[in-house]
Coordinates of C-alpha atoms in Angstrom, one line a residue:
M17 CA -0.1 -0.2 0.3
S18 CA 1.4 3.2 -0.9
G19 CA 0.9 7.1 -1.3
L20 CA -2.3 8.4 -0.6
T21 CA -4.3 5.0 -0.7
Q22 CA -2.0 4.1 2.7
L23 CA -3.0 7.7 4.1
Q24 CA -6.8 7.1 3.2
A25 CA -6.6 3.6 5.1
M26 CA -5.5 5.3 8.1
G27 CA -8.0 6.2 10.7
T28 CA -8.5 10.0 11.5
A29 CA -6.5 9.7 14.6
E30 CA -3.8 7.8 12.9
R31 CA -3.5 10.4 10.4
R32 CA -3.6 13.3 12.8
K33 CA -1.1 11.9 14.8
E34 CA 1.3 11.3 11.5
A35 CA 0.5 14.9 10.8
R36 CA 1.6 16.0 14.3
T37 CA 4.8 14.0 14.1
V38 CA 5.8 15.5 10.5
I39 CA 4.9 19.1 11.9
A40 CA 7.1 18.7 15.1
S41 CA 10.0 17.3 12.7
S42 CA 9.4 20.3 10.3
Y43 CA 9.3 22.9 13.5
L44 CA 12.5 21.5 15.0
G45 CA 14.5 21.3 11.8
S46 CA 13.3 24.7 10.9
T47 CA 14.5 26.2 14.5
I48 CA 17.9 24.5 14.0
E49 CA 18.2 25.8 10.5
Y50 CA 17.2 29.5 11.4
Y51 CA 19.2 29.3 14.8
D52 CA 22.5 29.3 12.5
F53 CA 21.3 31.3 9.8
L54 CA 19.8 34.4 11.9
L55 CA 22.7 33.5 14.5
Y56 CA 24.9 35.4 11.5
A57 CA 22.3 38.5 11.7
T58 CA 22.9 39.1 15.1
A59 CA 26.8 38.6 15.0
A60 CA 26.5 41.2 11.8
A61 CA 25.1 43.7 14.2
V62 CA 27.3 43.5 16.8
V63 CA 30.4 41.6 16.1
F64 CA 31.6 41.1 12.5
P65 CA 32.2 45.0 12.0
K66 CA 34.7 45.0 14.8
V67 CA 36.2 41.7 14.1
F68 CA 36.3 41.6 10.3
F69 CA 36.0 45.2 9.1
S70 CA 38.1 46.9 12.2
G71 CA 39.5 50.5 11.7
M72 CA 36.1 51.6 9.4
D73 CA 34.0 54.2 10.7
D74 CA 31.5 52.5 12.7
W75 CA 28.6 53.0 10.4
V76 CA 30.8 52.0 7.3
G77 CA 31.9 48.9 9.0
V78 CA 27.9 48.0 9.8
V79 CA 27.3 48.4 6.2
A80 CA 30.3 46.2 5.3
A81 CA 29.1 43.5 7.5
Y82 CA 25.6 43.7 6.3
G83 CA 27.1 43.1 3.0
T84 CA 28.6 39.7 3.8
F85 CA 24.8 39.0 5.6
A86 CA 23.5 39.9 2.0
A87 CA 25.3 36.9 0.4
G88 CA 23.2 34.6 2.1
Y89 CA 20.0 35.9 0.7
V90 CA 22.0 36.1 -2.7
A91 CA 22.5 32.0 -2.4
R92 CA 19.1 31.1 -1.0
P93 CA 17.4 31.1 -4.5
L94 CA 20.0 28.7 -6.0
G95 CA 19.4 26.7 -3.1
G96 CA 15.9 26.4 -3.7
V97 CA 16.6 25.5 -7.5
I98 CA 19.0 22.7 -6.4
F99 CA 17.1 21.1 -3.5
G100 CA 13.8 21.9 -5.4
H101 CA 15.1 19.9 -8.3
F102 CA 15.9 16.6 -6.6
G103 CA 12.8 17.3 -4.1
D104 CA 10.5 17.2 -6.7
R105 CA 12.3 14.3 -8.9
L106 CA 13.4 12.0 -5.8
G107 CA 11.3 13.2 -2.6
R108 CA 11.1 15.6 0.1
K109 CA 12.8 13.9 3.1
G110 CA 16.0 13.2 1.6
M111 CA 16.7 16.7 0.8
L112 CA 15.8 17.8 4.3
I113 CA 18.3 15.8 5.7
V114 CA 21.0 16.9 3.2
S115 CA 20.3 20.7 3.9
M116 CA 20.5 20.2 7.6
L117 CA 24.0 18.7 7.1
V118 CA 25.4 21.6 4.8
M119 CA 24.0 24.4 7.2
G120 CA 25.3 22.6 10.3
V121 CA 29.1 22.0 8.9
A122 CA 29.0 25.6 7.5
S123 CA 27.7 27.2 10.7
T124 CA 30.3 25.3 12.7
L125 CA 33.0 26.5 10.1
I126 CA 32.2 30.2 10.3
G127 CA 33.0 30.1 14.4
L128 CA 36.5 29.2 13.0
V129 CA 37.1 32.0 10.7
P130 CA 40.0 34.1 11.8
G131 CA 39.6 37.6 12.1
A132 CA 41.2 40.7 10.2
S133 CA 44.0 41.0 12.9
V134 CA 45.1 37.8 11.5
A135 CA 43.9 37.0 8.1
G136 CA 43.3 40.4 6.9
P137 CA 40.6 40.7 4.1
W138 CA 40.9 36.8 3.6
G139 CA 38.6 36.4 6.9
A140 CA 36.1 38.4 5.2
V141 CA 36.1 36.4 2.0
M142 CA 35.9 33.0 4.1
L143 CA 32.8 34.5 5.9
V144 CA 31.3 35.0 2.4
I145 CA 31.5 31.6 1.1
L146 CA 30.6 30.1 4.4
R147 CA 27.7 32.3 4.3
V148 CA 26.9 31.3 0.6
F149 CA 26.5 27.7 1.8
Q150 CA 24.2 28.6 4.5
G151 CA 22.3 30.3 2.2
I152 CA 21.9 27.3 -0.4
A153 CA 21.0 25.1 2.8
V154 CA 18.2 26.9 4.0
G155 CA 17.4 27.8 0.3
G156 CA 16.6 23.9 0.0
E157 CA 15.4 23.4 3.6
W158 CA 12.7 26.2 4.0
G159 CA 10.5 24.3 1.0
G160 CA 10.7 20.7 2.1
A161 CA 10.0 21.6 5.6
A162 CA 7.0 23.4 4.7
L163 CA 5.8 20.9 2.2
M164 CA 6.1 18.1 4.2
A165 CA 3.7 19.6 6.9
L166 CA 1.6 21.0 4.2
E167 CA 1.1 17.6 2.3
H168 CA 0.5 15.9 5.6
S169 CA -2.3 17.6 6.7
E170 CA -6.1 17.7 6.0
S171 CA -7.5 20.3 4.1
G172 CA -8.9 23.2 6.3
R173 CA -5.6 22.7 8.6
R174 CA -2.9 23.5 6.0
G175 CA -2.2 27.0 7.0
F176 CA -2.1 26.2 10.6
A177 CA 0.4 23.2 9.9
A178 CA 2.6 24.8 7.5
S179 CA 3.0 28.2 9.8
F180 CA 4.9 25.6 12.2
V181 CA 7.7 25.7 9.5
N182 CA 7.8 29.7 9.6
A183 CA 7.3 29.5 13.3
G184 CA 10.8 28.2 13.5
A185 CA 12.3 31.0 12.6
P186 CA 11.8 33.4 15.5
T187 CA 12.3 30.3 17.4
G188 CA 16.0 30.0 16.4
A189 CA 16.4 33.7 16.9
V190 CA 15.4 33.2 20.3
L191 CA 17.8 30.6 20.7
G192 CA 20.4 32.1 18.8
T193 CA 20.1 35.8 20.4
F194 CA 20.0 34.4 24.2
I195 CA 22.9 32.2 23.6
M196 CA 24.9 35.3 21.9
G197 CA 23.6 37.5 24.2
A198 CA 24.9 35.3 27.1
F199 CA 28.1 35.1 25.7
S200 CA 28.4 39.1 25.3
S201 CA 28.3 39.4 28.9
L202 CA 31.8 38.7 29.0
P203 CA 34.2 41.7 29.0
N204 CA 34.4 42.8 25.5
D205 CA 37.9 42.0 24.8
Q206 CA 37.1 38.2 25.3
F207 CA 33.9 38.7 23.5
L208 CA 35.3 39.7 20.4
A209 CA 38.1 37.2 20.8
W210 CA 36.3 34.0 21.6
G211 CA 33.1 34.5 22.8
W212 CA 31.2 35.0 19.9
R213 CA 32.6 32.0 18.3
V214 CA 31.2 29.4 20.6
P215 CA 27.5 30.0 19.4
F216 CA 28.5 29.0 15.8
L217 CA 30.7 25.6 17.2
L218 CA 27.4 24.8 19.0
S219 CA 25.7 24.4 15.7
F220 CA 27.5 20.8 15.5
V221 CA 25.7 19.4 18.6
L222 CA 22.3 20.8 17.4
L223 CA 23.2 19.2 13.9
G224 CA 23.2 15.8 15.5
V225 CA 20.0 16.0 17.4
G226 CA 17.8 17.3 13.7
M227 CA 19.6 14.6 12.0
F228 CA 18.2 12.4 14.4
V229 CA 14.8 13.5 14.6
R230 CA 14.9 14.0 10.8
L231 CA 15.7 10.5 9.5
K232 CA 12.4 9.0 11.5
V233 CA 9.8 10.9 9.4
S234 CA 8.1 9.3 6.4
E235 CA 7.6 10.8 2.7
S236 CA 5.0 13.1 1.6
P237 CA 2.1 10.9 1.1
I238 CA 1.0 13.3 -1.9
F239 CA 4.4 13.2 -3.4
K240 CA 4.4 9.4 -3.5
A241 CA 0.9 9.1 -5.0
A242 CA 2.2 11.9 -7.9
L243 CA 5.1 9.5 -8.5
E244 CA 3.5 6.3 -8.7
Q245 CA 0.5 8.1 -11.0
E246 CA 3.6 9.1 -13.2
K247 CA 5.2 5.5 -13.2
R248 CA 1.7 4.1 -13.9
E249 CA 1.3 6.3 -16.8
Q250 CA 5.0 5.9 -18.5
A251 CA 4.2 1.7 -18.0
D252 CA 1.0 2.2 -20.0
G253 CA 2.7 4.0 -22.6
A254 CA 5.7 1.9 -23.2
P255 CA 6.5 0.5 -26.1
G256 CA 4.9 -3.0 -26.8
T257 CA 1.7 -2.3 -24.6
G258 CA 0.0 -0.5 -27.6
G259 CA -0.4 2.7 -25.8
A260 CA 1.2 6.1 -26.6
A261 CA 4.8 6.5 -26.2
P262 CA 5.6 7.7 -22.6
A263 CA 6.1 11.4 -22.0
R264 CA 9.5 12.5 -21.0
R265 CA 9.0 14.4 -17.6
E266 CA 9.7 18.3 -17.4
I267 CA 12.3 19.6 -15.6
P268 CA 10.5 21.2 -12.4
L269 CA 11.9 24.6 -12.9
L270 CA 11.0 24.6 -16.4
Q271 CA 7.4 23.7 -15.2
V272 CA 7.6 26.4 -13.1
L273 CA 9.0 29.2 -15.6
R274 CA 6.2 28.4 -18.0
R275 CA 4.3 30.2 -15.4
P276 CA 6.4 33.5 -14.8
K277 CA 3.5 35.5 -13.4
T278 CA 2.8 33.4 -10.6
L279 CA 6.4 33.3 -9.7
V280 CA 6.8 37.2 -9.7
F281 CA 3.5 38.1 -8.0
T282 CA 4.7 35.5 -5.1
M283 CA 7.8 36.9 -4.8
L284 CA 6.5 40.4 -4.7
A285 CA 3.7 39.4 -2.2
G286 CA 6.2 38.4 0.3
A287 CA 9.4 40.7 0.0
A288 CA 8.1 43.3 2.8
G289 CA 7.7 40.8 5.2
F290 CA 11.0 39.4 5.1
A291 CA 12.3 43.2 4.6
L292 CA 10.5 44.2 8.0
Q293 CA 11.4 40.8 9.9
V294 CA 15.1 41.2 9.2
V295 CA 15.4 44.9 10.2
L296 CA 13.9 44.0 13.5
A297 CA 16.6 41.4 13.7
T298 CA 19.6 43.6 12.3
F299 CA 19.2 47.4 11.8
A300 CA 16.9 47.8 14.9
V301 CA 19.0 46.1 17.3
T302 CA 22.1 48.1 16.1
F303 CA 19.9 51.6 16.5
A304 CA 18.9 50.8 19.9
V305 CA 22.9 49.8 21.3
S306 CA 23.8 53.3 19.1
K307 CA 21.4 55.3 21.1
G308 CA 23.0 54.2 24.2
A309 CA 21.0 51.2 25.1
D310 CA 23.3 48.4 27.1
R311 CA 24.2 45.6 23.9
Q312 CA 23.2 42.7 26.3
G313 CA 20.2 44.0 26.9
V314 CA 18.9 44.8 23.7
L315 CA 19.9 41.6 22.6
Y316 CA 17.8 39.7 25.2
A317 CA 14.8 42.1 24.4
Y318 CA 14.8 40.8 21.2
A319 CA 15.2 37.3 22.0
A320 CA 12.1 37.6 24.5
A321 CA 10.0 39.3 22.0
S322 CA 10.8 37.0 19.4
L323 CA 9.6 34.1 22.0
V324 CA 6.4 36.3 22.3
S325 CA 5.9 35.9 18.4
I326 CA 5.9 32.4 18.3
V327 CA 2.7 31.8 19.2
F328 CA 1.2 34.7 16.7
V329 CA 2.9 33.1 14.0
V330 CA 0.9 29.9 14.3
L331 CA -2.3 32.1 15.3
G332 CA -1.8 34.0 12.1
G333 CA -1.4 30.9 10.0
R334 CA -4.5 29.1 12.1
L335 CA -6.7 32.4 11.3
S336 CA -5.4 32.2 7.6
D337 CA -7.2 28.9 7.5
K338 CA -10.6 30.6 8.6
L339 CA -10.5 33.9 7.1
G340 CA -8.1 33.4 3.9
R341 CA -4.5 34.0 3.6
R342 CA -4.8 37.2 1.9
P343 CA -7.1 39.2 4.1
V344 CA -4.4 38.2 7.0
M345 CA -1.6 38.9 5.5
V346 CA -2.8 42.3 4.0
G347 CA -4.2 42.9 7.5
G348 CA -0.5 42.5 8.9
L349 CA 1.1 45.2 6.8
V350 CA -1.4 48.0 7.1
L351 CA -0.7 47.5 11.0
F352 CA 2.9 47.5 10.5
I353 CA 3.1 50.7 8.1
A354 CA 1.3 52.4 10.9
Y355 CA 3.7 51.1 13.7
L356 CA 6.9 52.1 12.3
V357 CA 7.1 55.7 13.4
P358 CA 6.2 54.6 17.3
M359 CA 8.5 51.8 16.9
F360 CA 12.0 53.9 15.8
Q361 CA 10.6 56.1 18.9
L362 CA 10.7 53.4 21.3
L363 CA 13.7 51.7 20.0
S364 CA 15.6 55.3 21.0
S365 CA 14.5 55.6 24.3
N366 CA 17.4 53.7 25.6
N367 CA 15.0 52.2 28.3
I368 CA 15.3 48.3 27.8
M369 CA 11.6 47.7 28.7
L370 CA 10.6 50.2 25.9
I371 CA 13.0 48.6 23.4
F372 CA 11.2 45.2 24.7
V373 CA 7.4 46.7 23.8
A374 CA 9.0 48.1 20.5
F375 CA 10.2 44.4 19.2
A376 CA 7.4 42.6 20.8
V377 CA 4.7 44.6 19.1
G378 CA 6.8 44.6 16.0
L379 CA 7.1 41.0 15.8
M380 CA 3.3 40.4 16.7
I381 CA 2.2 42.4 14.0
H382 CA 4.5 40.6 11.4
S383 CA 3.7 37.3 12.8
T384 CA 0.1 37.7 11.2
L385 CA 1.9 38.3 8.0
F386 CA 4.4 35.6 8.7
G387 CA 2.1 32.6 9.7
P388 CA 0.2 32.1 6.9
L389 CA 2.9 32.7 4.4
A390 CA 4.1 29.4 4.0
A391 CA 1.0 28.2 2.9
F392 CA 0.1 31.0 0.6
V393 CA 3.3 30.5 -1.3
S394 CA 2.9 26.6 -1.3
E395 CA -0.2 26.4 -2.5
Q396 CA 0.2 27.8 -5.8
F397 CA 2.1 25.2 -7.4
G398 CA 1.4 21.7 -8.5
T399 CA 2.7 18.7 -6.8
T400 CA 5.5 17.7 -9.3
S401 CA 7.2 21.2 -9.5
R402 CA 5.9 22.6 -6.1
Y403 CA 9.1 21.9 -4.2
T404 CA 11.0 24.0 -6.9
G405 CA 8.2 26.5 -7.2
A406 CA 7.6 27.1 -3.6
S407 CA 11.2 27.3 -2.7
L408 CA 11.9 29.5 -5.6
G409 CA 9.4 31.8 -4.9
Y410 CA 10.0 32.4 -1.2
Q411 CA 13.7 32.4 -1.6
L412 CA 13.2 35.1 -4.2
A413 CA 11.0 37.2 -1.9
T414 CA 13.8 37.0 0.9
L415 CA 16.3 37.8 -1.6
L416 CA 14.5 41.1 -2.8
G417 CA 13.1 41.6 0.8
A418 CA 15.8 40.6 3.1
G419 CA 19.1 40.1 1.4
F420 CA 20.0 43.6 1.0
T421 CA 17.3 45.6 3.3
P422 CA 20.1 46.2 6.4
G423 CA 22.7 47.6 4.3
I424 CA 20.5 50.0 2.5
V425 CA 18.6 50.8 5.5
A426 CA 21.8 51.4 7.2
Q427 CA 23.1 53.3 4.1
I428 CA 19.9 55.3 4.1
F429 CA 19.9 56.0 7.9
K430 CA 23.6 57.1 7.6
D431 CA 23.3 59.6 4.3
S432 CA 20.3 61.0 5.8
G433 CA 22.4 62.2 9.1
Q434 CA 20.8 59.4 11.2
N435 CA 17.4 60.8 10.8
T436 CA 14.8 57.3 10.8
G437 CA 12.2 59.1 8.8
S438 CA 13.9 58.1 5.7
V439 CA 14.2 54.4 6.9
V440 CA 10.3 54.6 7.5
W441 CA 9.4 55.9 4.0
Y442 CA 11.4 52.9 2.7
L443 CA 10.0 50.2 4.6
A444 CA 6.6 51.5 4.4
I445 CA 6.7 51.9 0.4
M446 CA 8.4 48.1 0.3
S447 CA 5.2 47.3 2.1
V448 CA 2.4 48.9 -0.1
V449 CA 4.2 47.1 -3.1
S450 CA 3.5 43.7 -1.3
I451 CA 0.0 44.6 -0.4
V452 CA -0.7 45.3 -4.2
F453 CA 0.8 42.1 -5.4
I454 CA -1.0 40.2 -2.6
L455 CA -4.2 41.1 -4.0
L456 CA -3.0 40.5 -7.5
T457 CA -2.6 36.8 -6.5
R458 CA -5.5 34.3 -6.2
E459 CA -6.7 32.7 -2.9
P460 CA -5.2 29.8 -2.7
K461 CA -6.6 28.3 0.9
N462 CA -9.0 26.0 -1.3
N463 CA -6.8 24.8 -4.0
D464 CA -6.7 21.2 -4.4
L465 CA -3.0 20.2 -3.6
E466 CA -3.5 16.2 -4.9
T467 CA -4.0 17.9 -8.6
V468 CA -0.6 16.9 -10.3
R469 CA -0.2 20.1 -11.9
P470 CA 2.2 22.2 -13.5

């Protein structure tokens, strides 16, 4: 027994138990991957300007460090294409295991890269290369994890199920920020010399935990059913059987590119969500510290706010199952535009409690957008190209929205005489663009995932 037949033969209780196991695995795996990926964001905000770009003006060093940060986002679409291709051909599960292995090794090695005082500019070069591998890994991870959760779930619960993958991002941020914050309590010279490296080296431990869990989950039943249907069609059309010549399976990327409108609209619809997310994780931290707030206090405030936001990511996904993906996402963006000015006022207060409020409210609003996003993107594509299409659409959105935003925002802030008004306008315009493309994209909540379409 196989594919959907196997799933249909299971009782409701068994199916839900299987779905919960897969969702838990996707959540844990996503948490570990994003711990590694977003730990770099924290380090880029508070460590790398001093370790790899010392001797520069403070904000010039920040812009340069954010440039290395962007390299990971540039690589994410490449990871989506590579892992998506094999995930659509061979299966979701195997690609998740490979992506986690690549991420764990790259992150561990980042903790061993020598600083500018030892390696000169080569330290930054090594940092960029490893960041590229991080980007490739997370580019493949997200699509596989989202699809495993989505394709194991019942209709009407897909937004809720897939939201756990996106909930891994704030959970990973919490874990990484708390650990980095703990080591930032060291004397500054020790923290910059070796303390910041330990959180990266711990990636190797997390890799072992993640691999153990990933190996235990079952392959997507919808993907297995699609693969079996394709084999039957090829057998029916094989020479000597009297059928038509078997159709050659089209490359998943070409299937996606035959419908470029879906890919482009998905990318632009999701871009602002990533821009707002990464500004909170990077520029907002740097900005609050530059206004005199204690570095460790700001990191802990952000981590605590991220912890609160995890629940709201899942609630956003659940709400989208009832109201639709589009209304919930648009509502989140509208609220965030209204919140931008008071957010920066709170961040500049030099009061850790008010800074926590700034992060908490910002992340809770953002979660209403981020929760439905995994389902919104994945439901736009057919089974035989869903890994590739969802990964590429999502990762292009991260590249456009998050990859260069920290550097652009830092440059705008610097050029405007450190005035946040220009930053607010930039983020507001990005949000309006995403609202327009969300509204132009069809509502996918009731799409039939079992349809094997391009």
